[in-house]
Coordinates of C-alpha atoms and ligand atoms in Angstrom, one line a residue:
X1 CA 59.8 116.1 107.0
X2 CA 57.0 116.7 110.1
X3 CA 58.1 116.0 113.8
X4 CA 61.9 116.7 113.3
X5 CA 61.9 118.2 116.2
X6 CA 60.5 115.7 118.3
X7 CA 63.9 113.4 117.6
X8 CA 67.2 112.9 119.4
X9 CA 70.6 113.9 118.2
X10 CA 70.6 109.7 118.1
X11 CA 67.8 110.1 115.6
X12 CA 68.6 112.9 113.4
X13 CA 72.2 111.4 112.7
X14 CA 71.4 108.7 112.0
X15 CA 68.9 109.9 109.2
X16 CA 71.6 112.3 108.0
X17 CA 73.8 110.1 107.6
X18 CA 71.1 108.0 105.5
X19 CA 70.5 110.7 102.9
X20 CA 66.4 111.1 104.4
X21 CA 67.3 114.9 104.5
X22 CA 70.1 117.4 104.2
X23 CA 72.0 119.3 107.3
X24 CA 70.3 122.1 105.2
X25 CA 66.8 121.0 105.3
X26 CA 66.6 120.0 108.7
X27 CA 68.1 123.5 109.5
X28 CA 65.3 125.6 107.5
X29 CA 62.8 123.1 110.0
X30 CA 64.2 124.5 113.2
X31 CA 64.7 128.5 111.7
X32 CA 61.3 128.1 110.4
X33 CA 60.2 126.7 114.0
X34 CA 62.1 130.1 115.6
X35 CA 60.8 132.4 112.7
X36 CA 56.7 131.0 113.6
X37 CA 57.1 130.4 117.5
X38 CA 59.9 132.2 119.3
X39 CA 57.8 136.1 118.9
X40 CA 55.9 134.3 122.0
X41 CA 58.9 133.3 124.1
X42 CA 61.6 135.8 123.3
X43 CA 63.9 132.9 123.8
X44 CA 66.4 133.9 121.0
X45 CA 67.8 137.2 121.0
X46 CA 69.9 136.9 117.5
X47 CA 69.2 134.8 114.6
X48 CA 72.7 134.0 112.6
X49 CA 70.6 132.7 109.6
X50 CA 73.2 132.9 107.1
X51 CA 76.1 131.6 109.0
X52 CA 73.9 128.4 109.8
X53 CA 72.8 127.5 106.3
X54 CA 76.6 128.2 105.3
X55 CA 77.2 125.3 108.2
X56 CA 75.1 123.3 107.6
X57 CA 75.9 122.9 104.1
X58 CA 80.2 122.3 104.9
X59 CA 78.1 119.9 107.3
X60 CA 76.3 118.1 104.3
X61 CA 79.5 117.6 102.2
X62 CA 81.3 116.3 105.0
X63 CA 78.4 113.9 105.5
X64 CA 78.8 112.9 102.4
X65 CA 82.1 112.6 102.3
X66 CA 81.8 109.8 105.1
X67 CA 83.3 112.1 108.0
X68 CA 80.9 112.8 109.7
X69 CA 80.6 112.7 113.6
X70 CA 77.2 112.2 115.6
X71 CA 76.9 116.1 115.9
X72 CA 78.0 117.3 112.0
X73 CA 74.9 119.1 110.8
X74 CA 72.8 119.2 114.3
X75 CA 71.3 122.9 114.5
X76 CA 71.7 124.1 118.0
X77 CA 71.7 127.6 119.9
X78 CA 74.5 129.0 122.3
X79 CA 73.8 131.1 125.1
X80 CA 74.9 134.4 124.3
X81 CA 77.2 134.4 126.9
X82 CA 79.8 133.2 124.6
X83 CA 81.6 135.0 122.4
X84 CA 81.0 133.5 118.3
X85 CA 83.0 135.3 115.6
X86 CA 80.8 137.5 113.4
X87 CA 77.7 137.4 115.4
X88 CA 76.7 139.8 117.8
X89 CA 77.5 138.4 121.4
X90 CA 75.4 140.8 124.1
X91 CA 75.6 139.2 127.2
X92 CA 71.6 140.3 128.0
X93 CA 73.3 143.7 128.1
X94 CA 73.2 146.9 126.9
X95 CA 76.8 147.2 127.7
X96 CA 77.6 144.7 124.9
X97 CA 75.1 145.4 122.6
X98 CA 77.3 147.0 119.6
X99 CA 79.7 144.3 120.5
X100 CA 80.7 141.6 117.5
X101 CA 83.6 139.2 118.9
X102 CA 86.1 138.9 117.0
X103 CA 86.8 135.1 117.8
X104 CA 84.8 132.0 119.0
X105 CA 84.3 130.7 122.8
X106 CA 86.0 127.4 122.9
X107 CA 83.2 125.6 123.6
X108 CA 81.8 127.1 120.2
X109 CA 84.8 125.9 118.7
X110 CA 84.8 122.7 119.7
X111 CA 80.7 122.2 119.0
X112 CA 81.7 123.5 115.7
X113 CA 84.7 121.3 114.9
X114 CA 82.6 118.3 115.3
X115 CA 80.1 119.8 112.6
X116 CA 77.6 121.6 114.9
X117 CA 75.2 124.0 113.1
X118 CA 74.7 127.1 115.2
X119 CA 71.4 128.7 114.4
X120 CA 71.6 131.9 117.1
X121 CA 72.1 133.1 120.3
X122 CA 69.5 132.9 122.7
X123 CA 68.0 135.4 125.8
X124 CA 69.8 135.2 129.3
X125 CA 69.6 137.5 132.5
X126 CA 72.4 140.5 132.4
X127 CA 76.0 138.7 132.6
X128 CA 74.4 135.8 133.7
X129 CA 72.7 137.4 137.2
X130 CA 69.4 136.3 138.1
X131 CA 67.2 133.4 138.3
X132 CA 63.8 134.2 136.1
X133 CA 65.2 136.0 132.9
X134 CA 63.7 139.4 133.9
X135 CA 67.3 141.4 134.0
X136 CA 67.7 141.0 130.2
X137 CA 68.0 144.1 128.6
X138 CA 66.5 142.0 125.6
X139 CA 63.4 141.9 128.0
X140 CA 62.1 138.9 129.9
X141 CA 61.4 135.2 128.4
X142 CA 58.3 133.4 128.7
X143 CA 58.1 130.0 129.9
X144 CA 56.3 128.0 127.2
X145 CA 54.7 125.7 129.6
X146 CA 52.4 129.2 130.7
X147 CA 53.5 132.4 129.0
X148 CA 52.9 134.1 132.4
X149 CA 55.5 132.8 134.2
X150 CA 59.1 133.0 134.3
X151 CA 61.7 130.0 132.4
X152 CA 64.4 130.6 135.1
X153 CA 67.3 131.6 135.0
X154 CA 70.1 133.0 134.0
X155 CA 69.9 130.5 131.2
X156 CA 66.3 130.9 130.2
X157 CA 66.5 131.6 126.8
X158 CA 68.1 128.5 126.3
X159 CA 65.5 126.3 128.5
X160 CA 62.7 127.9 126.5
X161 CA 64.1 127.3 123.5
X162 CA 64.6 123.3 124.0
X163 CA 61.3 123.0 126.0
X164 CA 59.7 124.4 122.9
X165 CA 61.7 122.4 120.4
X166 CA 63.1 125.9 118.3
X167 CA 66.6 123.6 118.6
X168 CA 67.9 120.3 119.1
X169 CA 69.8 121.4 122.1
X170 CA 71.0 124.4 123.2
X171 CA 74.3 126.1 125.7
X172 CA 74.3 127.4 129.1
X173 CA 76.5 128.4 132.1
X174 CA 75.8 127.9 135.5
X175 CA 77.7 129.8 138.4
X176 CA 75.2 129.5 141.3
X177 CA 72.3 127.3 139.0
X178 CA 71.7 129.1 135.7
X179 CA 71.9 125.8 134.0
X180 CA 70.3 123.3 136.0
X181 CA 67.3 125.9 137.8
X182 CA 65.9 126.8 134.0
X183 CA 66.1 123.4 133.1
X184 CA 64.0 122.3 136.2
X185 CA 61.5 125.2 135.1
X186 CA 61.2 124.1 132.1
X187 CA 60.8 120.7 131.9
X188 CA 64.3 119.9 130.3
X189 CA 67.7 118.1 131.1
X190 CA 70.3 120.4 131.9
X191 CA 74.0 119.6 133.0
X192 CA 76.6 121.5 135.2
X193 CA 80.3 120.0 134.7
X194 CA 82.8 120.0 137.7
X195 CA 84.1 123.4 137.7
X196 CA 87.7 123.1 135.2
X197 CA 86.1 120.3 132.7
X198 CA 85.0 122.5 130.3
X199 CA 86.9 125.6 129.0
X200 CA 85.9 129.2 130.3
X201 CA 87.8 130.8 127.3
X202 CA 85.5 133.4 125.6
X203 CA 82.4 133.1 128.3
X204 CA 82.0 136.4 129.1
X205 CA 83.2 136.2 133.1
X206 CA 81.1 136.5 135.8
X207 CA 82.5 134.7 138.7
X208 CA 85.2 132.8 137.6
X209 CA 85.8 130.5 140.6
X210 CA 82.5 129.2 140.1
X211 CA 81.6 129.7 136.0
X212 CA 81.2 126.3 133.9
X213 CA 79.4 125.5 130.9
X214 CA 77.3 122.7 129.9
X215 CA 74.8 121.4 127.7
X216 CA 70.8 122.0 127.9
X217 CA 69.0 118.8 125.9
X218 CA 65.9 117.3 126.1
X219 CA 67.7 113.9 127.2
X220 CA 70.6 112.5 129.1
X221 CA 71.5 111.0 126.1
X222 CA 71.5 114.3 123.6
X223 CA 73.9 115.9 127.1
X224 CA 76.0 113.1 126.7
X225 CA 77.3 113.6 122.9
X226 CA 77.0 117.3 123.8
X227 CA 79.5 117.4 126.5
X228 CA 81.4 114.7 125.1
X229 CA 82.2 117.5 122.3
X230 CA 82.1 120.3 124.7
X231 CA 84.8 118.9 127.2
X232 CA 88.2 118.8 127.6
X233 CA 91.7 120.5 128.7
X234 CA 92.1 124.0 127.0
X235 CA 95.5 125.3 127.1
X236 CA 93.7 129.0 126.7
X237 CA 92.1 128.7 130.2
X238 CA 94.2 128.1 133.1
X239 CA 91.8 126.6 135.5
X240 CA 90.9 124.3 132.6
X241 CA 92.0 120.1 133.9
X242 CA 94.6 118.0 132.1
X243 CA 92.5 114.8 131.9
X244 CA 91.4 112.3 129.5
X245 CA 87.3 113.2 128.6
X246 CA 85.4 110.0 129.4
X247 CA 82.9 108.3 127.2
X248 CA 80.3 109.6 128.6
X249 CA 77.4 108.1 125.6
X250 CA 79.2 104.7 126.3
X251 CA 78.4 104.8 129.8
X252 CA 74.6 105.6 129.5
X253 CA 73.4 102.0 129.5
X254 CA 75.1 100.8 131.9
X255 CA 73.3 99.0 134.9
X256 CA 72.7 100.9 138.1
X257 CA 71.4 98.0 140.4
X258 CA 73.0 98.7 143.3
X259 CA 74.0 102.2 143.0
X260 CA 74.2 104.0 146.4
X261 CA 72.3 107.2 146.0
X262 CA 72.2 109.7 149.2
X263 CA 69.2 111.9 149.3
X264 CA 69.7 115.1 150.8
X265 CA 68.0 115.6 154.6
X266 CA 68.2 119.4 154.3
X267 CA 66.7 119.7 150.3
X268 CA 63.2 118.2 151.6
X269 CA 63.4 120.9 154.8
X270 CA 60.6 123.3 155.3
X271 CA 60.6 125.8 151.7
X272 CA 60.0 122.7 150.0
X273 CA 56.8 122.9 148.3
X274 CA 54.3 119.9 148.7
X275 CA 53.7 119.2 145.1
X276 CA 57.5 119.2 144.4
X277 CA 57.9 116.6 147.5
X278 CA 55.6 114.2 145.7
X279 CA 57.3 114.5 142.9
X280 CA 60.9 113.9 144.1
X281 CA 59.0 110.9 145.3
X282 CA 57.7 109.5 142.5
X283 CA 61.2 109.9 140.7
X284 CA 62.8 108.0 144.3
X285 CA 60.4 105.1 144.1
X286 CA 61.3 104.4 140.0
X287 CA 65.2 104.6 141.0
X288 CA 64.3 102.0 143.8
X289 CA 62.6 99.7 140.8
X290 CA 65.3 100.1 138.8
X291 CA 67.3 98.5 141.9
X292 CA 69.2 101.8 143.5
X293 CA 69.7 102.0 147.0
X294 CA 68.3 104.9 148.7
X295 CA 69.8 106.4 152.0
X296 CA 69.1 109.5 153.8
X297 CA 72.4 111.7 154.2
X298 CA 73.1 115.1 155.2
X299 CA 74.9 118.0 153.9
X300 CA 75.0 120.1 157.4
X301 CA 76.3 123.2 156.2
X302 CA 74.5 123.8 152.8
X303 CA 72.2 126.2 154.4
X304 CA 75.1 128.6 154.5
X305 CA 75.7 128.5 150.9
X306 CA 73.3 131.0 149.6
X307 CA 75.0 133.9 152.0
X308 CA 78.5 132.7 150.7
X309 CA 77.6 133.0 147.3
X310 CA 76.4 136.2 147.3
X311 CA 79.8 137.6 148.9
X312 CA 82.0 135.4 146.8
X313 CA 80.1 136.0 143.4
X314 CA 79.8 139.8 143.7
X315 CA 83.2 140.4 144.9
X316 CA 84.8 137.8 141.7
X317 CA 82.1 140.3 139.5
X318 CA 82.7 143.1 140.7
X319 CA 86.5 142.6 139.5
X320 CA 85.5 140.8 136.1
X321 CA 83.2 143.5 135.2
X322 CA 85.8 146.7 135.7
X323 CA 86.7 146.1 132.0
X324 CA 83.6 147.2 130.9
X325 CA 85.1 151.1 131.1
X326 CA 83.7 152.8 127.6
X327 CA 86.9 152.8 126.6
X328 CA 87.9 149.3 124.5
X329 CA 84.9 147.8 124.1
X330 CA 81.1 147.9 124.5
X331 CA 78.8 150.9 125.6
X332 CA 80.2 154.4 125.9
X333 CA 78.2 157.5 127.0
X334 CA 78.2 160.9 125.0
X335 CA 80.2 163.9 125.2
X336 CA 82.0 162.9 128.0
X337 CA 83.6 165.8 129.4
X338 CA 86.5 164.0 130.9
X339 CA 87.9 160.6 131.3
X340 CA 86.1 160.1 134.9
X341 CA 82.7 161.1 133.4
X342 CA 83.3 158.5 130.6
X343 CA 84.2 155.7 132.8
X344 CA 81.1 157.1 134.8
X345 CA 78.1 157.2 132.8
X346 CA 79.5 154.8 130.5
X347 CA 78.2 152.5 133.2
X348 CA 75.6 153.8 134.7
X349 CA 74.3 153.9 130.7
X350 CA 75.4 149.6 130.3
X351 CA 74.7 147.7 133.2
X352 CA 70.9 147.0 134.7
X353 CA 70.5 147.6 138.1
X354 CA 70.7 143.7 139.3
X355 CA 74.6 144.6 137.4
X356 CA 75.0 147.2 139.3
X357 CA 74.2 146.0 143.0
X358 CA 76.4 142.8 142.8
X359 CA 79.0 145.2 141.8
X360 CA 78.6 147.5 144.4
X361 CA 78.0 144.4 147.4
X362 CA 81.6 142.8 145.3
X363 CA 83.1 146.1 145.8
X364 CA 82.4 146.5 149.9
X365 CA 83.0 143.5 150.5
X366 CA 86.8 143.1 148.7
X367 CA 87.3 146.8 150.4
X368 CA 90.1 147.0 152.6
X369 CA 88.9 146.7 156.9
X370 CA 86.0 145.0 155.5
X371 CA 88.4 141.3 153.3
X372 CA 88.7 139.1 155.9
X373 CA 84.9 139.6 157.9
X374 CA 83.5 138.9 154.1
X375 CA 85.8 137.5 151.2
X376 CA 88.0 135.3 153.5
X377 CA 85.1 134.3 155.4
X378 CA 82.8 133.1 152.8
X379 CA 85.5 130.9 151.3
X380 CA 86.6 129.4 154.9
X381 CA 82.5 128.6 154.7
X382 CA 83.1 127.5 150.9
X383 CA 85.3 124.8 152.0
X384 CA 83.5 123.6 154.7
X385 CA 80.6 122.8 152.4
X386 CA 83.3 121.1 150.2
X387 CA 84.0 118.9 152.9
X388 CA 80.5 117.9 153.7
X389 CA 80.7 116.5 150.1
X390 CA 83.6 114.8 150.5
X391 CA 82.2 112.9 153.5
X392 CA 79.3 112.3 151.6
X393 CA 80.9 111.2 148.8
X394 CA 82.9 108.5 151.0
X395 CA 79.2 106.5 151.6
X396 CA 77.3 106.9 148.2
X397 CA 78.1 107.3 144.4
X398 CA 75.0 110.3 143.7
X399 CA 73.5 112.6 145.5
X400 CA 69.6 113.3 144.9
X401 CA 67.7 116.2 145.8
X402 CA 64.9 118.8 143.9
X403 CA 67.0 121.4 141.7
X404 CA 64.1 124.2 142.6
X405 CA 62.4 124.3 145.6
X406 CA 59.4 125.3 143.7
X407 CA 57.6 125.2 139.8
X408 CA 58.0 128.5 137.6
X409 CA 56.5 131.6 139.4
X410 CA 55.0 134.7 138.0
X411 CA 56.4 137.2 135.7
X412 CA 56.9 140.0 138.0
X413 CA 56.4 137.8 141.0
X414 CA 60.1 138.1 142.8
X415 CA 61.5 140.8 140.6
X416 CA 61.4 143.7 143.4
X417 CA 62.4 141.3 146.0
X418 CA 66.4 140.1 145.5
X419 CA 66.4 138.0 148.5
X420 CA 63.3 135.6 147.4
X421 CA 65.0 135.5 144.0
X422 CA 68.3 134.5 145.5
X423 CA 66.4 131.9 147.2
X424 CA 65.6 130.3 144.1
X425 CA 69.0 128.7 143.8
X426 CA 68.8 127.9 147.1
X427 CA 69.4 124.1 146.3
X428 CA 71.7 124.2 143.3
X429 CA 74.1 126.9 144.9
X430 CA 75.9 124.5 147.2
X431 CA 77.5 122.4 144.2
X432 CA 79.3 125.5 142.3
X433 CA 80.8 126.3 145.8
X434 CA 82.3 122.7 145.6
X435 CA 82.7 122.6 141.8
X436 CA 80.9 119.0 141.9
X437 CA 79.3 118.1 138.7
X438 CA 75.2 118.0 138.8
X439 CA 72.4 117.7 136.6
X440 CA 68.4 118.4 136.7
X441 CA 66.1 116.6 135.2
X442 CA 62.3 116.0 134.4
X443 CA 60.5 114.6 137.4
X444 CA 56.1 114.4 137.2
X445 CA 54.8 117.6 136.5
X446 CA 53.1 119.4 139.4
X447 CA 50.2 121.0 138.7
X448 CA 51.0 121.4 135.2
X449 CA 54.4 122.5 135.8
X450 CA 57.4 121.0 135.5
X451 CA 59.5 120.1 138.3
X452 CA 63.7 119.4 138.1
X453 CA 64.9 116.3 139.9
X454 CA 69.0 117.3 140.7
X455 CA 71.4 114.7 140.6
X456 CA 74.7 115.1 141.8
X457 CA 78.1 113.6 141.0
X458 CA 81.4 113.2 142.7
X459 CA 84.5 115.2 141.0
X460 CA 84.8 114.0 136.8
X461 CA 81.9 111.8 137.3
X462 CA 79.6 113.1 134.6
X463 CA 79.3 109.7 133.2
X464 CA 77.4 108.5 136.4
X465 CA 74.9 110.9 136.6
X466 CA 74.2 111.0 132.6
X467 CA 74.3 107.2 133.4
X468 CA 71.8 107.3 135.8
X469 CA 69.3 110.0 134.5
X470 CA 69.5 107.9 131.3
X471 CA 68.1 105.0 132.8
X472 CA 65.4 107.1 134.6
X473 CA 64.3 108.4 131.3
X474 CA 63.9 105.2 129.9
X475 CA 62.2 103.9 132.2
X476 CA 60.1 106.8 132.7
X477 CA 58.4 109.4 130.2
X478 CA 58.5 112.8 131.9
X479 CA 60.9 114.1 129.7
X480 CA 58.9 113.4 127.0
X481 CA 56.3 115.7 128.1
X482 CA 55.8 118.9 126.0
X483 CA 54.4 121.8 126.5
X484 CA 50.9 122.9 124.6
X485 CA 50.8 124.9 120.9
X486 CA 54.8 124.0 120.4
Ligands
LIG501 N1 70.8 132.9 140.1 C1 72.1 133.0 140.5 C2 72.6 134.4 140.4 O1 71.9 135.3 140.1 C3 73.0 132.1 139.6 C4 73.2 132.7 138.3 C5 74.1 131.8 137.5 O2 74.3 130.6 137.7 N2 74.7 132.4 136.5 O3 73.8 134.7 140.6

């Protein structure tokens, strides 16, 4: 039992399933993994210890049993964005730090209907806002490929944990790039679904025209039987689509001679660092051997998608987060004098001040004199970058482009500075304003680093891009790439 961590979900099923080792045994690996490495990352902010070995032994005996599923007794972390019954759900804040849900996310349903084990919850920027980690209240991650830099985020937790192998796979959301931006800085394969494929019930809401969850992997393939359990119409969220889930591990092999793939004029602009150039390259020549077309395409209006964003996500915060009041749930001052002082230092006490500026930009902005130069605008702009899509979308089947416009940077680096970290998303932001599906994975490292090719998809088409980064990775073996002492 050495090197179960170096397997896919592919793998480790299909020695389940032959009796080589338990759900159970294979669970103790990956706790032990978290218990020896994880004090150097602060990737998981609460082990469920007891609840997984629980899991993972209803996972053996339905093994057993011969009903199992390629996910029954696969130890994996969720994001602890989502709400999971019993176990603390925090949200990176202090708001929600006393806070045990009393019911599961959907998508924690579902992983757990088809037998997944969940082993914890893992670190994330407050409510999902940032792009390095650094606005936990749990205290930044490290990125295992250099403990001085950042994983990304807001998902980073989860990225560190896959790139250092403390899980099989691992949750995440992504509103303006959480998913796909961590993934890039850490040298693993993270999807985005098209907004309304997977079920928003019990994520804890940031913006909800622009929320969706995916899977985090070290493989296309492991993000294919993830999503294939994660997806599908929930009659619990209302902006959740009526429509069949596709086979998305079925679809991995199949050819992609002759795929049109559009690579993005305004992604390889000035901002685009040289090292991460060469290695957009490098992945553009081994899609051309694999017989893809390439064509240059352009997306004229995606340089206004940052400034959108940051009206349209604040102002759908701002809104979402007015629950947290100190009165039904989460953090609440002491000795209020009144009700207003309650409400009042309640949150000044819970939210971080990254929290507390979206809020306070959301707010302005939705104010009344002030709607239609801001909120109205930014979605007139939201749809004219939807329709750039669309066009595009008429002459190719994927777009291609870098996910990050640059490696991990410093600890520290950006942290005073909001404007360069909202830049980091600058080329994943576009594609939640759409609600297109996307992905990032491994390209060559870059000076040690690693660097996130982004793949984009029309509307439902998951199956293409998982198709397509599939074939990459077999072809290729930057994914395989780990980083050192994990
Ligand atoms: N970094 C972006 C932000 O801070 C995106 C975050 C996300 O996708 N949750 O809003």
């Amino acid at each position: 039992m050495t090197d179960l961590h170096l397997k896919s979900i592919a793998q480790l099923s299909a020695d389940l399933a032959d009796g080589q080792y338990s759900s159970e045994e294979l669970t103790r690996y990956f706790l032990e993994r978290i218990g020896r490495l994880d004090a150097s990352l602060n990737s998981v902010v609460t082990v469920a210890e007891e609840q997984a070995l629980a899991a993972a032994r209803v996972a053996d005996q339905r093994i057993q049993a011969g009903n199992a599923g390629p996910l029954t007794g696969i130890p994996i972390l969720h994001k602890d964005i989502f709400c999971t019954q019993g176990v603390k759900t925090a949200c990176g804040s202090r708001m929600l730090d006393n806070f045990i849900s009393p019911y599961d996310a959907t998508v924690v349903t579902r992983l757990k209907d088809a037998g997944v084990v969940m082993l914890g919850k893992t670190n994330m920027d407050e409510f999902a806002m940032g792009s390095s980690n650094e606005t936990s209240f749990y205290g930044p991650v490290k990125n295992p490929w250099d403990r001085e830099r950042v994983p990304g985020g807001s998902s980073g937790g989860s990225a560190a944990a896959v790139a250092a192998r403390l899980a099989v796979a691992a949750t995440g959301t992504d509103t303006g790039g959480s998913i796909r931006q961590p993934a890039a800085l850490c040298g693993i394969t993270g999807l985005k679904p098209t907004y309304g494929r997977v079920s928003r019930y019990g994520m804890i809401a940031f913006a909800s025209s622009l929320d969706q969850a995916g899977p985090m992997t070290r493989s296309a393939e492991d993000a294919a039987y993830l999503l294939a359990a994660m997806a599908g119409f929930d009659e619990r969220d209302s902006t959740s689509v009526y429509r069949p889930v596709d086979d998305y591990v079925a679809q991995l092999d199949q050819d992609v001679r002759g795929m049109k793939i559009g690579v993005v004029r305004e992604f390889f602009e000035e901002g685009l660092n040289s090292g991460m150039r060469a290695a957009m390259e490098a992945a553009m020549d081994k899609l051309r051997e694999l017989g893809a077309e390439l064509v240059d395409l352009s997306l004229p209006n995606s340089h206004h998608s940052v400034a959108a964003y940051y009206v349209v996500a604040p102002a759908e915060c701002s809104s979402n987060l007015s629950r947290f009041d100190g009165v039904r749930f989460g953090h609440r001052c002491d000795n209020p004098v009144d009700l207003e002082d309650l409400y009042k230092r309640s949150r000044a006490e819970g939210f971080g001040s990254e929290v507390k500026r979206r809020i306070m930009i959301g707010a302005y902005a939705l104010s009344a004199g002030y709607y239609d130069a801001y909120y109205l605008k930014a979605q007139q702009v939201r749809q004219v970058i939807a329709d750039d899509f669309r066009e595009a979308f008429g002459k190719v089947d994927v777009l291609l482009g870098p996910a990050s416009p640059e490696t991990a940077f410093r600890l520290g680096e950006k942290a005073d500075d909001p404007v360069s970290m909202y830049l980091s998303d600058i080329y994943t932001i576009a594609v939640n304003l759409a609600g297109l599906p996307a992905l990032s994975m491994p390209a060559p490292l870059v000076d040690g680093l690693p660097a996130g090719l982004q793949l984009i998809g029309n509307y439902f088409e998951e199956g293409r891009i998982l198709n397509l980064a599939h074939r990459l990775q077999l072809a290729s073996d930057w994914h395989l790439q780990m980083p050192e002492g994990y």
